[in-house]
Amino acid sequence: MKMKKWAGAGAAVWLSVAVNAQTELLKYGDFDKWVVRNVKESGIIGGNTKILHEIGPSINWKQNEPYQNAGGSPWATSNVMAKVCGITKTNTSVYREKRGDGYCARLETHIEKCVVLGVVNIKVLAAGSVWLGSVLEPITSTSNPMGKLSAGVPFTKRPKALMFDYKVKLSGKPDRIRETGFSRVKKVEGMDMPDVICVLQKRWEDADGTIYAKRVGTLVHRFGKSTDGWVNGAQFTIHYGDITHQPFYKSYMGLIGGDDTKYCVNSKGKNVPVKEVGWASEDEVPTHMCLQFDSSHGGAYVGSIGNTFWIDNVRVVY
């Protein structure tokens, strides 16, 4: 059931009676409005028109054109248009789903196939992801997946927590798989879990266009159990400063690097790695927020088929 919205100065403000705190809804964070894309795939793979949904204003996007965030929406999804070997193909792993008198987002982990005899035969494990940022369409290969995304949006506040409604259905499998489309399927030990990651950074750019960042705030939570229906108004604390000596700290909460490196578009218009070089002081003010929700926690091409994560009403708590 949707929560009631209250009008605030210059922004949509949510007042949550349950926690008696002021909260601010992220733009389009109630997932009630979606862009509808109609993408016609290449005739060699059937020529079907696929519907892709993106989080933004209620509009129709022109067919077969790369999508750019519409209506000032800060959100991107793993629903993408790809052109590989001249073949137009889509992937859908985020769905608009009815909830009460509005909608929510459903994120699913599945296998995406593209089979063309004598040209290409690809099967890729695709997790459902929603994040603040954008996708650089069209996707032209499966290499360096993070380099095809821009992560993070300007943000200069210091919220104490993130709040949202969620529902989880785990696959039930004890282990995961890694399937990239160009190598053998590999077993990855450990149960697959949906996650939420919220990282506040202080970023800066040098004369060469290299982007650096220090970590200001950290929230990483993995969901290890299926839920019995919706959990409404769940609150997750954002921790500030160097958290490596805190009792709750896990290695996956550390500074971002390697295969998990985030990218963003610099002042020269190039998508470059964000080099997270250290921890900021506890009282530092961020310049950017990176926020993502995933149906699988293991990174690109890793997960368990069937993992599903529903989210709704994403807001920050002050």
Short mmCIF file of C-alpha atoms in Angstrom, two decimals:
data_model
loop_
_atom_site.label_atom_id
_atom_site.label_comp_id
_atom_site.label_asym_id
_atom_site.label_seq_id
_atom_site.Cartn_x
_atom_site.Cartn_y
_atom_site.Cartn_z
CA MET A 1 0.00 0.00 0.00
CA LYS A 2 1.39 3.42 -0.94
CA MET A 3 2.25 5.86 1.83
CA LYS A 4 0.74 9.33 1.81
CA LYS A 5 2.80 12.15 0.29
CA TRP A 6 3.01 15.57 1.87
CA ALA A 7 4.02 18.68 -0.05
CA GLY A 8 7.24 20.31 1.10
CA ALA A 9 9.23 23.37 0.07
CA GLY A 10 10.93 22.66 -3.26
CA ALA A 11 10.69 18.88 -2.98
CA ALA A 12 8.44 15.99 -2.17
CA VAL A 13 8.78 15.37 1.57
CA TRP A 14 7.59 12.27 3.38
CA LEU A 15 6.68 12.35 7.05
CA SER A 16 6.85 8.87 8.50
CA VAL A 17 4.70 8.54 11.59
CA ALA A 18 6.24 5.12 12.33
CA VAL A 19 9.71 6.52 13.11
CA ASN A 20 8.74 10.13 13.88
CA ALA A 21 11.45 11.46 11.55
CA GLN A 22 11.53 13.66 8.48
CA THR A 23 12.21 11.73 5.31
CA GLU A 24 12.66 12.86 1.73
CA LEU A 25 11.43 10.83 -1.24
CA LEU A 26 14.02 10.49 -3.99
CA LYS A 27 12.76 11.80 -7.32
CA TYR A 28 10.56 9.11 -8.95
CA GLY A 29 11.42 6.96 -5.92
CA ASP A 30 7.79 5.90 -5.46
CA PHE A 31 8.07 4.03 -8.81
CA ASP A 32 4.57 5.12 -9.82
CA LYS A 33 5.73 6.62 -13.16
CA TRP A 34 7.60 4.74 -15.87
CA VAL A 35 8.93 5.43 -19.34
CA VAL A 36 7.66 2.83 -21.85
CA ARG A 37 10.15 1.89 -24.57
CA ASN A 38 9.21 -0.12 -27.66
CA VAL A 39 12.36 -1.68 -29.09
CA LYS A 40 12.23 -3.77 -32.27
CA GLU A 41 14.85 -6.52 -32.22
CA SER A 42 16.67 -7.58 -35.40
CA GLY A 43 14.82 -9.78 -37.86
CA ILE A 44 17.50 -12.46 -37.67
CA ILE A 45 16.43 -13.19 -34.07
CA GLY A 46 12.70 -12.89 -34.72
CA GLY A 47 12.13 -9.17 -35.20
CA ASN A 48 9.85 -8.93 -32.16
CA THR A 49 9.07 -5.61 -30.52
CA LYS A 50 9.98 -5.72 -26.83
CA ILE A 51 8.68 -3.39 -24.14
CA LEU A 52 11.29 -2.04 -21.74
CA HIS A 53 10.34 0.03 -18.71
CA GLU A 54 12.54 2.79 -17.27
CA ILE A 55 11.94 4.80 -14.10
CA GLY A 56 10.88 8.30 -15.07
CA PRO A 57 7.94 10.29 -16.44
CA SER A 58 4.93 8.55 -17.97
CA ILE A 59 5.94 8.83 -21.63
CA ASN A 60 6.63 6.63 -24.65
CA TRP A 61 10.26 6.60 -25.84
CA LYS A 62 11.04 6.51 -29.56
CA GLN A 63 11.57 3.02 -30.92
CA ASN A 64 15.08 1.64 -31.40
CA GLU A 65 16.93 4.70 -30.13
CA PRO A 66 19.40 4.63 -27.23
CA TYR A 67 17.69 5.75 -24.03
CA GLN A 68 18.81 8.76 -22.03
CA ASN A 69 17.34 9.56 -18.63
CA ALA A 70 14.06 11.39 -19.30
CA GLY A 71 12.28 14.02 -17.26
CA GLY A 72 15.21 14.65 -14.96
CA SER A 73 15.03 11.10 -13.63
CA PRO A 74 18.15 10.11 -11.66
CA TRP A 75 17.40 6.38 -12.07
CA ALA A 76 18.84 3.78 -14.42
CA THR A 77 17.93 0.10 -14.79
CA SER A 78 19.46 -3.07 -16.22
CA ASN A 79 16.80 -3.00 -18.97
CA VAL A 80 18.97 -2.22 -21.98
CA MET A 81 19.23 -2.24 -25.74
CA ALA A 82 22.33 -3.97 -27.11
CA LYS A 83 23.82 -4.05 -30.59
CA VAL A 84 26.29 -6.93 -30.94
CA CYS A 85 27.65 -7.93 -34.38
CA GLY A 86 25.03 -5.65 -35.90
CA ILE A 87 22.17 -7.43 -34.11
CA THR A 88 19.75 -5.39 -31.99
CA LYS A 89 18.78 -7.29 -28.82
CA THR A 90 17.19 -6.30 -25.53
CA ASN A 91 17.48 -7.45 -21.95
CA THR A 92 14.71 -7.07 -19.39
CA SER A 93 15.40 -7.84 -15.73
CA VAL A 94 13.50 -4.95 -14.05
CA TYR A 95 9.71 -4.89 -14.28
CA ARG A 96 6.97 -2.41 -13.47
CA GLU A 97 4.55 -4.24 -11.17
CA LYS A 98 1.18 -3.12 -9.83
CA ARG A 99 1.05 -2.42 -6.10
CA GLY A 100 -2.08 -1.00 -4.52
CA ASP A 101 -3.09 2.12 -6.43
CA GLY A 102 0.42 2.56 -7.86
CA TYR A 103 3.45 0.55 -8.93
CA CYS A 104 6.66 -0.88 -7.55
CA ALA A 105 9.86 -2.23 -9.15
CA ARG A 106 10.52 -5.98 -9.44
CA LEU A 107 14.13 -7.04 -9.99
CA GLU A 108 14.83 -10.58 -11.24
CA THR A 109 17.89 -12.72 -11.98
CA HIS A 110 17.55 -14.76 -15.17
CA ILE A 111 19.38 -16.06 -18.25
CA GLU A 112 19.30 -13.84 -21.33
CA LYS A 113 19.87 -15.64 -24.66
CA CYS A 114 20.88 -14.49 -28.13
CA VAL A 115 21.24 -17.30 -30.66
CA VAL A 116 21.97 -16.74 -34.35
CA LEU A 117 23.28 -19.78 -36.19
CA GLY A 118 26.78 -19.15 -37.51
CA VAL A 119 26.95 -15.60 -36.11
CA VAL A 120 26.56 -15.52 -32.35
CA ASN A 121 25.42 -17.84 -29.57
CA ILE A 122 25.34 -16.10 -26.22
CA LYS A 123 23.74 -16.98 -22.89
CA VAL A 124 24.36 -14.48 -20.11
CA LEU A 125 23.24 -14.44 -16.49
CA ALA A 126 21.57 -11.06 -15.94
CA ALA A 127 20.60 -9.71 -12.53
CA GLY A 128 17.97 -7.04 -12.04
CA SER A 129 19.52 -3.75 -10.97
CA VAL A 130 18.21 -0.25 -10.29
CA TRP A 131 20.64 2.56 -9.47
CA LEU A 132 21.20 6.30 -9.46
CA GLY A 133 22.98 7.06 -12.71
CA SER A 134 22.67 6.12 -16.36
CA VAL A 135 23.47 3.50 -19.03
CA LEU A 136 25.59 4.31 -22.07
CA GLU A 137 23.49 2.62 -24.75
CA PRO A 138 23.71 0.73 -26.97
CA ILE A 139 25.66 -2.03 -25.20
CA THR A 140 28.07 -3.54 -27.73
CA SER A 141 29.81 -6.32 -25.78
CA THR A 142 29.87 -8.20 -22.47
CA SER A 143 33.39 -7.02 -21.60
CA ASN A 144 33.97 -4.49 -18.80
CA PRO A 145 30.28 -4.22 -17.85
CA MET A 146 30.84 -1.45 -15.27
CA GLY A 147 32.46 0.72 -17.93
CA LYS A 148 29.12 0.91 -19.75
CA LEU A 149 27.37 2.45 -16.74
CA SER A 150 27.61 5.84 -15.08
CA ALA A 151 27.07 5.61 -11.31
CA GLY A 152 26.18 8.33 -8.87
CA VAL A 153 24.40 11.68 -8.82
CA PRO A 154 25.25 15.01 -7.16
CA PHE A 155 24.22 14.95 -3.49
CA THR A 156 25.43 17.19 -0.65
CA LYS A 157 23.30 16.16 2.33
CA ARG A 158 24.12 13.88 5.28
CA PRO A 159 21.12 11.59 5.89
CA LYS A 160 21.24 9.22 8.81
CA ALA A 161 19.51 6.34 7.03
CA LEU A 162 17.86 5.02 3.90
CA MET A 163 14.25 3.87 4.09
CA PHE A 164 12.21 1.79 1.62
CA ASP A 165 9.62 -0.97 1.30
CA TYR A 166 10.81 -4.35 0.08
CA LYS A 167 9.96 -7.97 -0.56
CA VAL A 168 12.40 -10.87 -1.20
CA LYS A 169 12.12 -14.27 -2.82
CA LEU A 170 15.37 -16.26 -2.85
CA SER A 171 16.07 -18.95 -5.41
CA GLY A 172 16.65 -21.61 -2.73
CA LYS A 173 19.90 -22.75 -4.35
CA PRO A 174 22.94 -23.16 -2.04
CA ASP A 175 25.39 -21.81 -4.64
CA ARG A 176 25.52 -19.43 -7.59
CA ILE A 177 26.75 -19.58 -11.17
CA ARG A 178 28.86 -17.30 -13.36
CA GLU A 179 27.78 -17.19 -17.00
CA THR A 180 29.32 -14.49 -19.21
CA GLY A 181 28.28 -15.79 -22.63
CA PHE A 182 31.81 -16.50 -23.84
CA SER A 183 33.15 -19.04 -21.36
CA ARG A 184 32.02 -22.17 -19.55
CA VAL A 185 29.44 -21.84 -16.81
CA LYS A 186 31.24 -21.81 -13.47
CA LYS A 187 29.99 -22.62 -10.00
CA VAL A 188 30.40 -19.82 -7.45
CA GLU A 189 30.19 -20.89 -3.83
CA GLY A 190 27.70 -19.20 -1.53
CA MET A 191 24.00 -18.41 -1.53
CA ASP A 192 22.80 -15.60 -3.76
CA MET A 193 21.30 -12.59 -1.98
CA PRO A 194 19.69 -9.34 -3.11
CA ASP A 195 21.41 -6.25 -1.78
CA VAL A 196 21.20 -2.52 -1.32
CA ILE A 197 24.34 -0.39 -1.51
CA CYS A 198 24.39 3.31 -0.65
CA VAL A 199 27.77 5.07 -0.82
CA LEU A 200 28.27 8.79 -0.22
CA GLN A 201 31.47 10.12 -1.80
CA LYS A 202 33.44 13.34 -1.99
CA ARG A 203 34.65 13.42 -5.61
CA TRP A 204 37.12 15.63 -7.45
CA GLU A 205 38.64 15.72 -10.94
CA ASP A 206 42.22 16.52 -11.94
CA ALA A 207 43.39 18.37 -15.05
CA ASP A 208 43.60 15.11 -17.02
CA GLY A 209 39.97 14.22 -16.33
CA THR A 210 40.71 11.50 -13.78
CA ILE A 211 38.00 11.24 -11.09
CA TYR A 212 38.99 10.55 -7.47
CA ALA A 213 36.80 10.03 -4.43
CA LYS A 214 36.92 9.59 -0.69
CA ARG A 215 34.26 7.55 1.07
CA VAL A 216 32.05 9.70 3.28
CA GLY A 217 29.13 7.39 4.15
CA THR A 218 28.49 3.66 3.80
CA LEU A 219 25.46 1.38 3.77
CA VAL A 220 25.67 -2.19 2.45
CA HIS A 221 22.98 -4.71 3.35
CA ARG A 222 22.40 -8.20 1.95
CA PHE A 223 19.04 -9.94 2.31
CA GLY A 224 19.63 -13.56 3.34
CA LYS A 225 16.02 -14.69 3.82
CA SER A 226 12.81 -14.63 1.81
CA THR A 227 10.09 -12.47 3.30
CA ASP A 228 6.48 -13.28 4.01
CA GLY A 229 5.03 -10.42 2.01
CA TRP A 230 6.08 -6.77 2.07
CA VAL A 231 8.26 -5.17 4.75
CA ASN A 232 7.18 -1.52 4.82
CA GLY A 233 9.29 1.43 5.96
CA ALA A 234 12.45 -0.59 6.60
CA GLN A 235 15.28 1.66 7.75
CA PHE A 236 19.01 1.05 7.14
CA THR A 237 21.66 3.18 8.86
CA ILE A 238 24.30 5.09 6.87
CA HIS A 239 27.65 5.01 8.71
CA TYR A 240 30.09 7.91 8.32
CA GLY A 241 33.88 7.98 8.18
CA ASP A 242 36.27 5.02 8.32
CA ILE A 243 34.17 2.02 9.40
CA THR A 244 36.85 -0.66 9.04
CA HIS A 245 37.25 -1.02 12.81
CA GLN A 246 33.53 -1.12 13.59
CA PRO A 247 32.07 -4.46 14.81
CA PHE A 248 29.52 -4.58 11.96
CA TYR A 249 32.17 -4.11 9.24
CA LYS A 250 32.43 -6.73 6.49
CA SER A 251 35.02 -6.85 3.70
CA TYR A 252 32.37 -6.10 1.07
CA MET A 253 31.71 -2.74 2.76
CA GLY A 254 35.25 -1.53 1.97
CA LEU A 255 36.58 0.89 -0.63
CA ILE A 256 35.46 0.14 -4.18
CA GLY A 257 38.00 -1.17 -6.69
CA GLY A 258 38.85 -3.95 -9.11
CA ASP A 259 35.92 -5.45 -11.00
CA ASP A 260 33.49 -3.43 -8.86
CA THR A 261 34.96 -0.05 -9.81
CA LYS A 262 32.29 2.54 -10.55
CA TYR A 263 32.45 4.82 -13.60
CA CYS A 264 31.10 8.30 -14.24
CA VAL A 265 31.19 10.85 -17.04
CA ASN A 266 33.90 13.48 -16.46
CA SER A 267 33.96 17.13 -17.55
CA LYS A 268 35.43 16.08 -20.90
CA GLY A 269 32.39 13.85 -21.64
CA LYS A 270 34.30 10.58 -21.17
CA ASN A 271 33.12 7.72 -18.94
CA VAL A 272 36.05 7.07 -16.60
CA PRO A 273 36.70 5.02 -13.44
CA VAL A 274 36.03 6.64 -10.10
CA LYS A 275 39.17 5.96 -8.07
CA GLU A 276 38.13 5.66 -4.44
CA VAL A 277 41.38 6.46 -2.64
CA GLY A 278 40.49 6.58 1.05
CA TRP A 279 38.05 7.29 3.85
CA ALA A 280 36.84 10.81 4.55
CA SER A 281 36.50 12.23 8.06
CA GLU A 282 33.23 11.56 9.87
CA ASP A 283 32.07 15.16 9.49
CA GLU A 284 32.86 15.51 5.76
CA VAL A 285 30.14 16.69 3.36
CA PRO A 286 29.65 14.45 0.28
CA THR A 287 29.39 15.61 -3.32
CA HIS A 288 27.73 12.46 -4.74
CA MET A 289 25.47 9.57 -3.81
CA CYS A 290 25.81 6.11 -5.34
CA LEU A 291 22.72 4.02 -4.61
CA GLN A 292 21.88 0.65 -6.12
CA PHE A 293 19.49 -2.24 -5.59
CA ASP A 294 20.34 -5.69 -7.03
CA SER A 295 18.53 -9.03 -7.22
CA SER A 296 21.98 -10.71 -6.95
CA HIS A 297 24.95 -9.52 -4.91
CA GLY A 298 27.91 -11.12 -6.70
CA GLY A 299 28.54 -8.57 -9.44
CA ALA A 300 28.21 -8.91 -13.21
CA TYR A 301 27.12 -12.31 -14.58
CA VAL A 302 27.01 -13.97 -11.11
CA GLY A 303 23.87 -15.09 -9.33
CA SER A 304 21.10 -17.68 -9.01
CA ILE A 305 18.25 -17.87 -11.49
CA GLY A 306 14.96 -16.93 -9.83
CA ASN A 307 16.23 -14.53 -7.17
CA THR A 308 13.65 -11.72 -6.99
CA PHE A 309 13.71 -8.39 -5.16
CA TRP A 310 10.80 -5.93 -5.02
CA ILE A 311 11.39 -2.31 -3.92
CA ASP A 312 9.18 0.74 -3.44
CA ASN A 313 9.06 4.21 -1.81
CA VAL A 314 12.80 4.92 -1.60
CA ARG A 315 13.59 7.85 0.67
CA VAL A 316 16.33 9.22 2.88
CA VAL A 317 15.94 9.90 6.61
CA TYR A 318 17.30 12.98 8.39
#
